mmCIF file with all atom_site columns, C-alpha atoms and ligand atoms in Angstrom:
data_model
loop_
_atom_site.group_PDB
_atom_site.id
_atom_site.type_symbol
_atom_site.label_atom_id
_atom_site.label_alt_id
_atom_site.label_comp_id
_atom_site.label_asym_id
_atom_site.label_entity_id
_atom_site.label_seq_id
_atom_site.pdbx_PDB_ins_code
_atom_site.Cartn_x
_atom_site.Cartn_y
_atom_site.Cartn_z
_atom_site.occupancy
_atom_site.B_iso_or_equiv
_atom_site.pdbx_formal_charge
_atom_site.auth_seq_id
_atom_site.auth_comp_id
_atom_site.auth_asym_id
_atom_site.auth_atom_id
_atom_site.pdbx_PDB_model_num
ATOM   1   C CA  . MET Q 1 1   ? 86.057  110.735 82.472  1.00 0.00 ? 1   MET Q CA  1
ATOM   2   C CA  . THR Q 1 2   ? 85.437  114.066 84.130  1.00 0.00 ? 2   THR Q CA  1
ATOM   3   C CA  . ASP Q 1 3   ? 83.651  112.761 87.246  1.00 0.00 ? 3   ASP Q CA  1
ATOM   4   C CA  . CYS Q 1 4   ? 85.918  109.815 88.009  1.00 0.00 ? 4   CYS Q CA  1
ATOM   5   C CA  . LEU Q 1 5   ? 87.733  110.147 91.366  1.00 0.00 ? 5   LEU Q CA  1
ATOM   6   C CA  . PHE Q 1 6   ? 90.969  108.551 90.224  1.00 0.00 ? 6   PHE Q CA  1
ATOM   7   C CA  . CYS Q 1 7   ? 90.955  110.512 86.926  1.00 0.00 ? 7   CYS Q CA  1
ATOM   8   C CA  . LYS Q 1 8   ? 90.794  113.667 89.057  1.00 0.00 ? 8   LYS Q CA  1
ATOM   9   C CA  . ILE Q 1 9   ? 93.704  112.426 91.187  1.00 0.00 ? 9   ILE Q CA  1
ATOM   10  C CA  . ALA Q 1 10  ? 95.667  111.542 88.039  1.00 0.00 ? 10  ALA Q CA  1
ATOM   11  C CA  . ARG Q 1 11  ? 95.040  115.066 86.676  1.00 0.00 ? 11  ARG Q CA  1
ATOM   12  C CA  . LYS Q 1 12  ? 95.975  116.529 90.106  1.00 0.00 ? 12  LYS Q CA  1
ATOM   13  C CA  . GLU Q 1 13  ? 92.584  118.191 90.419  1.00 0.00 ? 13  GLU Q CA  1
ATOM   14  C CA  . LEU Q 1 14  ? 92.330  116.395 93.778  1.00 0.00 ? 14  LEU Q CA  1
ATOM   15  C CA  . ASP Q 1 15  ? 95.150  116.142 96.301  1.00 0.00 ? 15  ASP Q CA  1
ATOM   16  C CA  . SER Q 1 16  ? 96.766  112.791 96.916  1.00 0.00 ? 16  SER Q CA  1
ATOM   17  C CA  . ASP Q 1 17  ? 99.957  111.546 98.533  1.00 0.00 ? 17  ASP Q CA  1
ATOM   18  C CA  . ILE Q 1 18  ? 101.854 110.719 95.355  1.00 0.00 ? 18  ILE Q CA  1
ATOM   19  C CA  . VAL Q 1 19  ? 104.539 108.055 95.617  1.00 0.00 ? 19  VAL Q CA  1
ATOM   20  C CA  . HIS Q 1 20  ? 105.422 107.737 91.919  1.00 0.00 ? 20  HIS Q CA  1
ATOM   21  C CA  . GLU Q 1 21  ? 104.329 109.325 88.666  1.00 0.00 ? 21  GLU Q CA  1
ATOM   22  C CA  . SER Q 1 22  ? 105.123 108.913 84.977  1.00 0.00 ? 22  SER Q CA  1
ATOM   23  C CA  . ASP Q 1 23  ? 103.433 110.041 81.760  1.00 0.00 ? 23  ASP Q CA  1
ATOM   24  C CA  . ASP Q 1 24  ? 101.095 107.038 81.942  1.00 0.00 ? 24  ASP Q CA  1
ATOM   25  C CA  . ILE Q 1 25  ? 100.630 106.020 85.582  1.00 0.00 ? 25  ILE Q CA  1
ATOM   26  C CA  . MET Q 1 26  ? 100.222 107.420 89.068  1.00 0.00 ? 26  MET Q CA  1
ATOM   27  C CA  . VAL Q 1 27  ? 100.905 105.668 92.379  1.00 0.00 ? 27  VAL Q CA  1
ATOM   28  C CA  . PHE Q 1 28  ? 99.523  107.265 95.545  1.00 0.00 ? 28  PHE Q CA  1
ATOM   29  C CA  . ARG Q 1 29  ? 98.847  106.261 99.142  1.00 0.00 ? 29  ARG Q CA  1
ATOM   30  C CA  . ASP Q 1 30  ? 95.433  104.850 99.958  1.00 0.00 ? 30  ASP Q CA  1
ATOM   31  C CA  . ILE Q 1 31  ? 93.413  107.335 102.007 1.00 0.00 ? 31  ILE Q CA  1
ATOM   32  C CA  . ASN Q 1 32  ? 92.176  104.529 104.291 1.00 0.00 ? 32  ASN Q CA  1
ATOM   33  C CA  . PRO Q 1 33  ? 95.177  102.198 104.579 1.00 0.00 ? 33  PRO Q CA  1
ATOM   34  C CA  . ALA Q 1 34  ? 94.481  98.533  105.283 1.00 0.00 ? 34  ALA Q CA  1
ATOM   35  C CA  . ALA Q 1 35  ? 98.147  97.772  106.018 1.00 0.00 ? 35  ALA Q CA  1
ATOM   36  C CA  . PRO Q 1 36  ? 101.263 99.731  107.067 1.00 0.00 ? 36  PRO Q CA  1
ATOM   37  C CA  . LEU Q 1 37  ? 102.089 100.021 103.357 1.00 0.00 ? 37  LEU Q CA  1
ATOM   38  C CA  . HIS Q 1 38  ? 99.021  100.556 101.159 1.00 0.00 ? 38  HIS Q CA  1
ATOM   39  C CA  . VAL Q 1 39  ? 99.364  102.350 97.847  1.00 0.00 ? 39  VAL Q CA  1
ATOM   40  C CA  . LEU Q 1 40  ? 97.275  102.320 94.678  1.00 0.00 ? 40  LEU Q CA  1
ATOM   41  C CA  . ALA Q 1 41  ? 98.640  102.241 91.118  1.00 0.00 ? 41  ALA Q CA  1
ATOM   42  C CA  . VAL Q 1 42  ? 96.361  103.620 88.405  1.00 0.00 ? 42  VAL Q CA  1
ATOM   43  C CA  . PRO Q 1 43  ? 96.663  104.272 84.686  1.00 0.00 ? 43  PRO Q CA  1
ATOM   44  C CA  . LYS Q 1 44  ? 96.161  107.946 83.841  1.00 0.00 ? 44  LYS Q CA  1
ATOM   45  C CA  . GLU Q 1 45  ? 93.869  106.849 81.010  1.00 0.00 ? 45  GLU Q CA  1
ATOM   46  C CA  . HIS Q 1 46  ? 90.408  105.972 82.276  1.00 0.00 ? 46  HIS Q CA  1
ATOM   47  C CA  . VAL Q 1 47  ? 89.972  102.192 82.293  1.00 0.00 ? 47  VAL Q CA  1
ATOM   48  C CA  . ALA Q 1 48  ? 87.127  100.949 84.516  1.00 0.00 ? 48  ALA Q CA  1
ATOM   49  C CA  . SER Q 1 49  ? 88.634  97.607  85.487  1.00 0.00 ? 49  SER Q CA  1
ATOM   50  C CA  . VAL Q 1 50  ? 90.592  94.600  84.258  1.00 0.00 ? 50  VAL Q CA  1
ATOM   51  C CA  . ASP Q 1 51  ? 87.506  93.763  82.176  1.00 0.00 ? 51  ASP Q CA  1
ATOM   52  C CA  . GLU Q 1 52  ? 88.249  96.711  79.870  1.00 0.00 ? 52  GLU Q CA  1
ATOM   53  C CA  . LEU Q 1 53  ? 91.880  95.837  79.214  1.00 0.00 ? 53  LEU Q CA  1
ATOM   54  C CA  . THR Q 1 54  ? 93.159  95.016  75.739  1.00 0.00 ? 54  THR Q CA  1
ATOM   55  C CA  . ARG Q 1 55  ? 96.595  94.008  74.486  1.00 0.00 ? 55  ARG Q CA  1
ATOM   56  C CA  . ASP Q 1 56  ? 97.261  97.709  73.881  1.00 0.00 ? 56  ASP Q CA  1
ATOM   57  C CA  . HIS Q 1 57  ? 97.450  98.138  77.667  1.00 0.00 ? 57  HIS Q CA  1
ATOM   58  C CA  . ALA Q 1 58  ? 100.336 95.678  78.049  1.00 0.00 ? 58  ALA Q CA  1
ATOM   59  C CA  . GLY Q 1 59  ? 102.921 98.428  78.467  1.00 0.00 ? 59  GLY Q CA  1
ATOM   60  C CA  . VAL Q 1 60  ? 101.028 100.406 81.077  1.00 0.00 ? 60  VAL Q CA  1
ATOM   61  C CA  . LEU Q 1 61  ? 100.139 97.226  82.962  1.00 0.00 ? 61  LEU Q CA  1
ATOM   62  C CA  . SER Q 1 62  ? 103.730 96.107  83.249  1.00 0.00 ? 62  SER Q CA  1
ATOM   63  C CA  . GLU Q 1 63  ? 104.754 99.633  84.227  1.00 0.00 ? 63  GLU Q CA  1
ATOM   64  C CA  . MET Q 1 64  ? 102.259 99.615  87.117  1.00 0.00 ? 64  MET Q CA  1
ATOM   65  C CA  . LEU Q 1 65  ? 103.393 96.213  88.401  1.00 0.00 ? 65  LEU Q CA  1
ATOM   66  C CA  . ILE Q 1 66  ? 107.096 97.033  88.154  1.00 0.00 ? 66  ILE Q CA  1
ATOM   67  C CA  . ALA Q 1 67  ? 106.519 100.363 89.936  1.00 0.00 ? 67  ALA Q CA  1
ATOM   68  C CA  . LEU Q 1 68  ? 104.713 98.559  92.766  1.00 0.00 ? 68  LEU Q CA  1
ATOM   69  C CA  . SER Q 1 69  ? 107.520 96.010  93.092  1.00 0.00 ? 69  SER Q CA  1
ATOM   70  C CA  . THR Q 1 70  ? 110.053 98.852  93.264  1.00 0.00 ? 70  THR Q CA  1
ATOM   71  C CA  . ILE Q 1 71  ? 108.008 100.684 95.920  1.00 0.00 ? 71  ILE Q CA  1
ATOM   72  C CA  . ALA Q 1 72  ? 107.604 97.473  97.945  1.00 0.00 ? 72  ALA Q CA  1
ATOM   73  C CA  . GLY Q 1 73  ? 111.375 97.005  97.916  1.00 0.00 ? 73  GLY Q CA  1
ATOM   74  C CA  . ARG Q 1 74  ? 112.041 100.616 98.800  1.00 0.00 ? 74  ARG Q CA  1
ATOM   75  C CA  . GLU Q 1 75  ? 109.539 100.719 101.656 1.00 0.00 ? 75  GLU Q CA  1
ATOM   76  C CA  . GLY Q 1 76  ? 110.819 97.579  103.372 1.00 0.00 ? 76  GLY Q CA  1
ATOM   77  C CA  . THR Q 1 77  ? 108.490 94.644  102.799 1.00 0.00 ? 77  THR Q CA  1
ATOM   78  C CA  . ASP Q 1 78  ? 111.041 91.954  103.601 1.00 0.00 ? 78  ASP Q CA  1
ATOM   79  C CA  . GLY Q 1 79  ? 108.326 89.505  104.599 1.00 0.00 ? 79  GLY Q CA  1
ATOM   80  C CA  . GLY Q 1 80  ? 106.508 89.880  101.280 1.00 0.00 ? 80  GLY Q CA  1
ATOM   81  C CA  . TYR Q 1 81  ? 103.545 91.846  100.050 1.00 0.00 ? 81  TYR Q CA  1
ATOM   82  C CA  . ARG Q 1 82  ? 100.288 91.512  98.118  1.00 0.00 ? 82  ARG Q CA  1
ATOM   83  C CA  . ILE Q 1 83  ? 99.114  93.114  94.872  1.00 0.00 ? 83  ILE Q CA  1
ATOM   84  C CA  . VAL Q 1 84  ? 95.380  92.866  94.270  1.00 0.00 ? 84  VAL Q CA  1
ATOM   85  C CA  . THR Q 1 85  ? 92.723  94.394  92.044  1.00 0.00 ? 85  THR Q CA  1
ATOM   86  C CA  . ASN Q 1 86  ? 88.994  94.182  92.696  1.00 0.00 ? 86  ASN Q CA  1
ATOM   87  C CA  . VAL Q 1 87  ? 86.553  93.822  89.796  1.00 0.00 ? 87  VAL Q CA  1
ATOM   88  C CA  . GLY Q 1 88  ? 82.855  94.461  90.308  1.00 0.00 ? 88  GLY Q CA  1
ATOM   89  C CA  . PRO Q 1 89  ? 80.545  94.530  93.317  1.00 0.00 ? 89  PRO Q CA  1
ATOM   90  C CA  . ASP Q 1 90  ? 81.141  90.979  94.597  1.00 0.00 ? 90  ASP Q CA  1
ATOM   91  C CA  . ALA Q 1 91  ? 84.845  91.769  94.915  1.00 0.00 ? 91  ALA Q CA  1
ATOM   92  C CA  . GLY Q 1 92  ? 84.077  95.113  96.552  1.00 0.00 ? 92  GLY Q CA  1
ATOM   93  C CA  . GLN Q 1 93  ? 85.304  97.426  93.800  1.00 0.00 ? 93  GLN Q CA  1
ATOM   94  C CA  . SER Q 1 94  ? 84.273  100.865 95.044  1.00 0.00 ? 94  SER Q CA  1
ATOM   95  C CA  . VAL Q 1 95  ? 86.082  103.094 92.522  1.00 0.00 ? 95  VAL Q CA  1
ATOM   96  C CA  . LEU Q 1 96  ? 85.369  102.274 88.878  1.00 0.00 ? 96  LEU Q CA  1
ATOM   97  C CA  . HIS Q 1 97  ? 88.849  103.143 87.624  1.00 0.00 ? 97  HIS Q CA  1
ATOM   98  C CA  . LEU Q 1 98  ? 91.382  100.307 87.370  1.00 0.00 ? 98  LEU Q CA  1
ATOM   99  C CA  . HIS Q 1 99  ? 93.714  100.251 90.357  1.00 0.00 ? 99  HIS Q CA  1
ATOM   100 C CA  . PHE Q 1 100 ? 96.143  97.779  91.833  1.00 0.00 ? 100 PHE Q CA  1
ATOM   101 C CA  . HIS Q 1 101 ? 96.441  97.770  95.620  1.00 0.00 ? 101 HIS Q CA  1
ATOM   102 C CA  . LEU Q 1 102 ? 99.906  97.146  97.043  1.00 0.00 ? 102 LEU Q CA  1
ATOM   103 C CA  . LEU Q 1 103 ? 99.611  95.966  100.648 1.00 0.00 ? 103 LEU Q CA  1
ATOM   104 C CA  . GLY Q 1 104 ? 102.572 95.193  102.860 1.00 0.00 ? 104 GLY Q CA  1
ATOM   105 C CA  . GLY Q 1 105 ? 104.142 95.516  106.268 1.00 0.00 ? 105 GLY Q CA  1
ATOM   106 C CA  . ARG Q 1 106 ? 102.049 92.885  108.050 1.00 0.00 ? 106 ARG Q CA  1
ATOM   107 C CA  . ALA Q 1 107 ? 101.114 89.220  107.720 1.00 0.00 ? 107 ALA Q CA  1
ATOM   108 C CA  . MET Q 1 108 ? 97.982  88.623  105.637 1.00 0.00 ? 108 MET Q CA  1
ATOM   109 C CA  . ALA Q 1 109 ? 95.417  85.849  105.606 1.00 0.00 ? 109 ALA Q CA  1
ATOM   110 C CA  . TRP Q 1 110 ? 94.501  83.792  102.552 1.00 0.00 ? 110 TRP Q CA  1
ATOM   111 C CA  . PRO Q 1 111 ? 91.972  83.558  101.071 1.00 0.00 ? 111 PRO Q CA  1
ATOM   112 C CA  . PRO Q 1 112 ? 90.883  87.184  101.545 1.00 0.00 ? 112 PRO Q CA  1
ATOM   113 C CA  . GLY Q 1 113 ? 87.407  87.719  102.963 1.00 0.00 ? 113 GLY Q CA  1
HETATM 114 P P1  . AMP E 2 .   ? 88.414  99.309  95.767  1.00 0.00 ? 201 AMP E P1  1
HETATM 115 O O1  . AMP E 2 .   ? 87.451  99.096  96.918  1.00 0.00 ? 201 AMP E O1  1
HETATM 116 O O2  . AMP E 2 .   ? 89.183  98.094  95.377  1.00 0.00 ? 201 AMP E O2  1
HETATM 117 O O3  . AMP E 2 .   ? 87.711  99.962  94.594  1.00 0.00 ? 201 AMP E O3  1
HETATM 118 O O4  . AMP E 2 .   ? 89.503  100.324 96.296  1.00 0.00 ? 201 AMP E O4  1
HETATM 119 C C1  . AMP E 2 .   ? 89.318  101.701 96.327  1.00 0.00 ? 201 AMP E C1  1
HETATM 120 C C2  . AMP E 2 .   ? 90.331  102.256 97.282  1.00 0.00 ? 201 AMP E C2  1
HETATM 121 O O5  . AMP E 2 .   ? 90.426  103.643 97.057  1.00 0.00 ? 201 AMP E O5  1
HETATM 122 C C3  . AMP E 2 .   ? 89.966  102.066 98.757  1.00 0.00 ? 201 AMP E C3  1
HETATM 123 O O6  . AMP E 2 .   ? 90.997  101.318 99.416  1.00 0.00 ? 201 AMP E O6  1
HETATM 124 C C4  . AMP E 2 .   ? 89.863  103.487 99.291  1.00 0.00 ? 201 AMP E C4  1
HETATM 125 O O7  . AMP E 2 .   ? 90.351  103.634 100.597 1.00 0.00 ? 201 AMP E O7  1
HETATM 126 C C5  . AMP E 2 .   ? 90.707  104.254 98.277  1.00 0.00 ? 201 AMP E C5  1
HETATM 127 N N1  . AMP E 2 .   ? 90.382  105.666 98.120  1.00 0.00 ? 201 AMP E N1  1
HETATM 128 C C6  . AMP E 2 .   ? 89.157  106.216 97.995  1.00 0.00 ? 201 AMP E C6  1
HETATM 129 N N2  . AMP E 2 .   ? 89.249  107.547 97.839  1.00 0.00 ? 201 AMP E N2  1
HETATM 130 C C7  . AMP E 2 .   ? 90.569  107.841 97.866  1.00 0.00 ? 201 AMP E C7  1
HETATM 131 C C8  . AMP E 2 .   ? 91.330  109.046 97.754  1.00 0.00 ? 201 AMP E C8  1
HETATM 132 N N3  . AMP E 2 .   ? 90.732  110.242 97.585  1.00 0.00 ? 201 AMP E N3  1
HETATM 133 N N4  . AMP E 2 .   ? 92.673  108.985 97.837  1.00 0.00 ? 201 AMP E N4  1
HETATM 134 C C9  . AMP E 2 .   ? 93.287  107.799 98.024  1.00 0.00 ? 201 AMP E C9  1
HETATM 135 N N5  . AMP E 2 .   ? 92.638  106.621 98.118  1.00 0.00 ? 201 AMP E N5  1
HETATM 136 C C10 . AMP E 2 .   ? 91.293  106.641 98.045  1.00 0.00 ? 201 AMP E C10 1
#
């Protein structure tokens, strides 16, 4: 998708603070961090949200989650961390390209607001 913000970041047409990259995924720091550690993992292929996933995405999904776990370990989240994805307006999804937030470095409340 030419106009999608995260597609542009994945194609490096827009600058981002890249933490990890492979052929299929990109992980970059959130521009407006909600925790000391806040990165976003996205597939390079445009997928709007979890609602568009099929079994064919199993590989890229596991790659994103394993990359986030590795980053959490590397960046010192001894007390734990949270991985979350928002789907649709009620959840507050503001960018319509699948992304997993990794949040860490502080205590978090549950349930989220
Ligand atoms: P969501 O509200 O779940 O769709 O999350 C979108 C996230 O993207 C928010 O946490 C934003 O701060 C973040 N974001 C928006 N634009 C950028 C950008 N150019 N670079 C990095 N993160 C961004």
